[in-house]
Coordinates of N, CA and C in Angstrom, one line a residue:
M1 N -6.4 -17.3 -12.0 CA -7.4 -16.3 -11.6 C -7.1 -15.0 -12.3
S2 N -8.2 -14.4 -12.9 CA -8.0 -13.2 -13.6 C -7.7 -12.0 -12.7
Q3 N -7.3 -10.9 -13.3 CA -7.0 -9.7 -12.4 C -8.3 -9.2 -11.8
R4 N -9.4 -9.2 -12.5 CA -10.6 -8.8 -11.9 C -11.0 -9.7 -10.7
E5 N -10.9 -11.0 -10.9 CA -11.2 -11.9 -9.8 C -10.3 -11.7 -8.6
L6 N -9.0 -11.5 -8.9 CA -8.0 -11.3 -7.9 C -8.3 -10.0 -7.1
L7 N -8.7 -8.9 -7.8 CA -9.0 -7.7 -7.2 C -10.3 -7.8 -6.3
K8 N -11.3 -8.5 -6.8 CA -12.5 -8.8 -6.0 C -12.1 -9.5 -4.7
E9 N -11.3 -10.5 -4.9 CA -10.8 -11.3 -3.7 C -10.0 -10.5 -2.7
L10 N -9.2 -9.6 -3.2 CA -8.5 -8.6 -2.4 C -9.4 -7.8 -1.6
S11 N -10.5 -7.3 -2.2 CA -11.4 -6.4 -1.5 C -12.2 -7.1 -0.4
T12 N -12.4 -8.4 -0.6 CA -13.2 -9.1 0.4 C -12.4 -9.9 1.4
N13 N -11.2 -10.2 1.0 CA -10.3 -11.1 1.9 C -8.9 -10.7 1.7
Y14 N -8.5 -9.5 2.2 CA -7.1 -9.0 2.0 C -6.0 -9.9 2.6
S15 N -5.0 -10.0 1.9 CA -3.7 -10.5 2.4 C -2.6 -9.9 1.6
E16 N -1.5 -9.7 2.2 CA -0.3 -9.1 1.5 C 0.1 -10.0 0.4
E17 N 0.1 -11.3 0.5 CA 0.5 -12.2 -0.6 C -0.4 -12.0 -1.8
K18 N -1.7 -11.8 -1.6 CA -2.7 -11.6 -2.7 C -2.4 -10.3 -3.4
L19 N -2.1 -9.3 -2.6 CA -1.7 -8.0 -3.2 C -0.4 -8.1 -4.0
L20 N 0.6 -8.8 -3.5 CA 1.8 -9.0 -4.3 C 1.5 -9.7 -5.6
Q21 N 0.7 -10.7 -5.5 CA 0.3 -11.5 -6.7 C -0.4 -10.5 -7.7
F22 N -1.3 -9.7 -7.3 CA -2.0 -8.8 -8.1 C -1.0 -7.8 -8.8
L23 N -0.1 -7.3 -8.0 CA 0.9 -6.3 -8.5 C 1.8 -6.9 -9.5
R24 N 2.3 -8.2 -9.2 CA 3.2 -8.9 -10.2 C 2.5 -9.1 -11.5
N25 N 1.2 -9.5 -11.4 CA 0.4 -9.7 -12.7 C 0.1 -8.4 -13.4
A26 N 0.0 -7.3 -12.7 CA -0.4 -6.0 -13.3 C 0.7 -5.3 -14.0
S27 N 2.0 -5.6 -13.5 CA 3.1 -4.9 -14.0 C 4.4 -5.7 -14.0
F28 N 5.0 -5.9 -15.1 CA 6.3 -6.6 -15.1 C 7.4 -5.8 -14.4
D29 N 7.1 -4.5 -14.2 CA 8.1 -3.7 -13.6 C 8.0 -3.7 -12.0
F30 N 7.0 -4.3 -11.5 CA 6.8 -4.4 -10.0 C 7.9 -5.2 -9.4
K31 N 8.6 -4.6 -8.4 CA 9.7 -5.3 -7.7 C 9.3 -5.4 -6.2
P32 N 9.1 -6.6 -5.7 CA 8.8 -6.7 -4.3 C 10.0 -6.3 -3.5
E33 N 9.8 -5.6 -2.4 CA 10.8 -5.1 -1.6 C 10.2 -4.8 -0.2
A34 N 10.4 -5.6 0.8 CA 9.9 -5.5 2.1 C 10.8 -4.5 2.9
E35 N 10.1 -3.6 3.6 CA 10.8 -2.6 4.5 C 9.8 -2.1 5.5
D36 N 10.2 -2.1 6.7 CA 9.4 -1.5 7.8 C 9.6 0.0 7.8
L37 N 8.5 0.7 7.6 CA 8.5 2.2 7.5 C 7.9 2.9 8.7
T38 N 7.6 2.1 9.7 CA 6.9 2.6 10.9 C 7.6 3.8 11.5
K39 N 8.9 3.6 11.7 CA 9.7 4.7 12.4 C 9.9 5.9 11.5
E40 N 10.0 5.8 10.2 CA 10.1 6.9 9.3 C 8.8 7.7 9.2
V41 N 7.7 7.0 9.2 CA 6.4 7.7 9.1 C 5.8 8.2 10.4
E42 N 6.2 7.5 11.5 CA 5.7 7.9 12.8 C 4.2 8.1 12.9
P43 N 3.4 7.0 12.5 CA 2.0 7.1 12.5 C 1.4 7.3 13.9
D44 N 0.2 7.8 13.9 CA -0.6 7.8 15.2 C -1.0 6.4 15.5
P45 N -0.5 5.8 16.6 CA -0.8 4.4 16.9 C -2.3 4.1 17.2
E46 N -3.0 5.2 17.5 CA -4.5 5.0 17.7 C -5.2 4.9 16.3
F47 N -4.5 5.2 15.2 CA -5.1 5.2 13.9 C -4.5 4.2 13.0
I48 N -3.2 4.0 13.0 CA -2.5 3.1 12.0 C -1.3 2.5 12.7
R49 N -1.1 1.2 12.3 CA 0.0 0.4 12.8 C 0.6 -0.4 11.7
G50 N 1.9 -0.7 11.8 CA 2.5 -1.6 10.9 C 2.7 -1.1 9.5
V51 N 3.3 0.1 9.3 CA 3.5 0.6 8.0 C 4.7 -0.1 7.3
R52 N 4.4 -0.7 6.2 CA 5.4 -1.5 5.5 C 5.4 -1.2 4.0
K53 N 6.6 -1.0 3.5 CA 6.8 -0.9 2.0 C 6.8 -2.4 1.6
I54 N 6.0 -2.7 0.6 CA 6.0 -4.1 0.0 C 6.6 -4.2 -1.4
G55 N 6.8 -3.0 -2.0 CA 7.4 -3.0 -3.3 C 7.3 -1.7 -4.0
E56 N 7.8 -1.7 -5.3 CA 7.7 -0.5 -6.1 C 7.7 -0.8 -7.5
I57 N 7.2 0.2 -8.3 CA 7.3 0.2 -9.8 C 8.0 1.4 -10.2
T58 N 9.1 1.3 -11.0 CA 9.7 2.4 -11.6 C 9.3 2.6 -13.0
F59 N 8.8 3.7 -13.4 CA 8.3 4.0 -14.8 C 9.4 4.5 -15.7
D60 N 9.2 4.4 -17.0 CA 10.2 4.8 -18.0 C 10.7 6.2 -17.7
D61 N 9.9 7.1 -17.2 CA 10.3 8.5 -17.0 C 10.9 8.7 -15.6
R62 N 11.3 7.6 -15.0 CA 12.0 7.6 -13.7 C 11.1 7.9 -12.5
R63 N 9.8 8.1 -12.7 CA 8.9 8.2 -11.6 C 8.7 6.9 -10.9
R64 N 8.4 6.9 -9.6 CA 8.3 5.6 -8.9 C 6.9 5.6 -8.2
L65 N 6.3 4.4 -8.2 CA 5.1 4.2 -7.4 C 5.6 3.2 -6.3
V66 N 5.5 3.7 -5.0 CA 5.9 2.9 -3.9 C 4.6 2.3 -3.3
V67 N 4.5 1.0 -3.1 CA 3.3 0.4 -2.6 C 3.6 0.1 -1.1
V68 N 2.6 0.6 -0.3 CA 2.8 0.5 1.2 C 1.5 -0.2 1.7
S69 N 1.7 -1.0 2.7 CA 0.6 -1.7 3.4 C 0.7 -1.3 4.9
S70 N -0.5 -1.2 5.5 CA -0.6 -1.0 6.9 C -1.9 -1.4 7.5
L71 N -2.0 -1.5 8.8 CA -3.2 -1.8 9.4 C -3.9 -0.6 10.0
L72 N -5.1 -0.2 9.5 CA -5.8 0.9 9.9 C -6.6 0.5 11.1
T73 N -6.5 1.2 12.2 CA -7.3 0.9 13.4 C -8.4 1.9 13.6
G74 N -8.4 3.0 12.9 CA -9.5 4.0 13.0 C -10.4 4.0 11.8
K75 N -11.5 4.7 11.8 CA -12.4 4.8 10.7 C -11.8 5.6 9.6
I76 N -12.0 5.1 8.3 CA -11.5 5.8 7.2 C -12.5 6.6 6.4
T77 N -13.7 6.7 6.9 CA -14.7 7.4 6.2 C -14.9 8.9 6.6
D78 N -14.4 9.2 7.8 CA -14.5 10.6 8.2 C -13.4 11.5 7.7
K79 N -13.6 12.8 7.7 CA -12.6 13.7 7.1 C -11.3 13.7 7.8
T80 N -11.3 13.5 9.1 CA -10.1 13.5 9.9 C -9.2 12.3 9.5
S81 N -9.8 11.1 9.3 CA -9.1 10.0 9.0 C -8.5 10.1 7.6
K82 N -9.2 10.7 6.6 CA -8.7 10.9 5.3 C -7.5 11.8 5.3
K83 N -7.5 12.8 6.2 CA -6.4 13.7 6.3 C -5.2 13.0 6.9
K84 N -5.4 12.2 7.9 CA -4.3 11.4 8.5 C -3.7 10.5 7.4
Q85 N -4.5 9.8 6.6 CA -4.0 9.0 5.5 C -3.1 9.8 4.6
F86 N -3.6 10.9 4.2 CA -2.9 11.8 3.3 C -1.5 12.2 3.9
D87 N -1.5 12.6 5.1 CA -0.3 13.0 5.8 C 0.7 11.9 5.9
I88 N 0.3 10.7 6.2 CA 1.2 9.5 6.2 C 1.7 9.2 4.8
G89 N 0.9 9.3 3.8 CA 1.3 9.0 2.4 C 2.3 10.0 2.0
W90 N 2.1 11.3 2.4 CA 3.0 12.4 2.0 C 4.4 12.2 2.5
K91 N 4.5 11.6 3.7 CA 5.8 11.4 4.4 C 6.6 10.4 3.6

């Protein structure tokens, strides 16, 4: 399956395994690493649950991209929800 097809499949039928497959194909530097971050992030349970680190990519200049997955239970289109997402990502 091509990256484009896999990305389309992810957007219509998400699973963590499909996301891992996409990231492995996208970067040889992607390293899967499962870790529960719920306690560290302390999300609003009315909005988000199950915050998990699923892996990371370390770039040549030592910057890191940490890939996190979670279940959103609130709307993500309104301004308040976008701010909540930003605050969780910042932590």
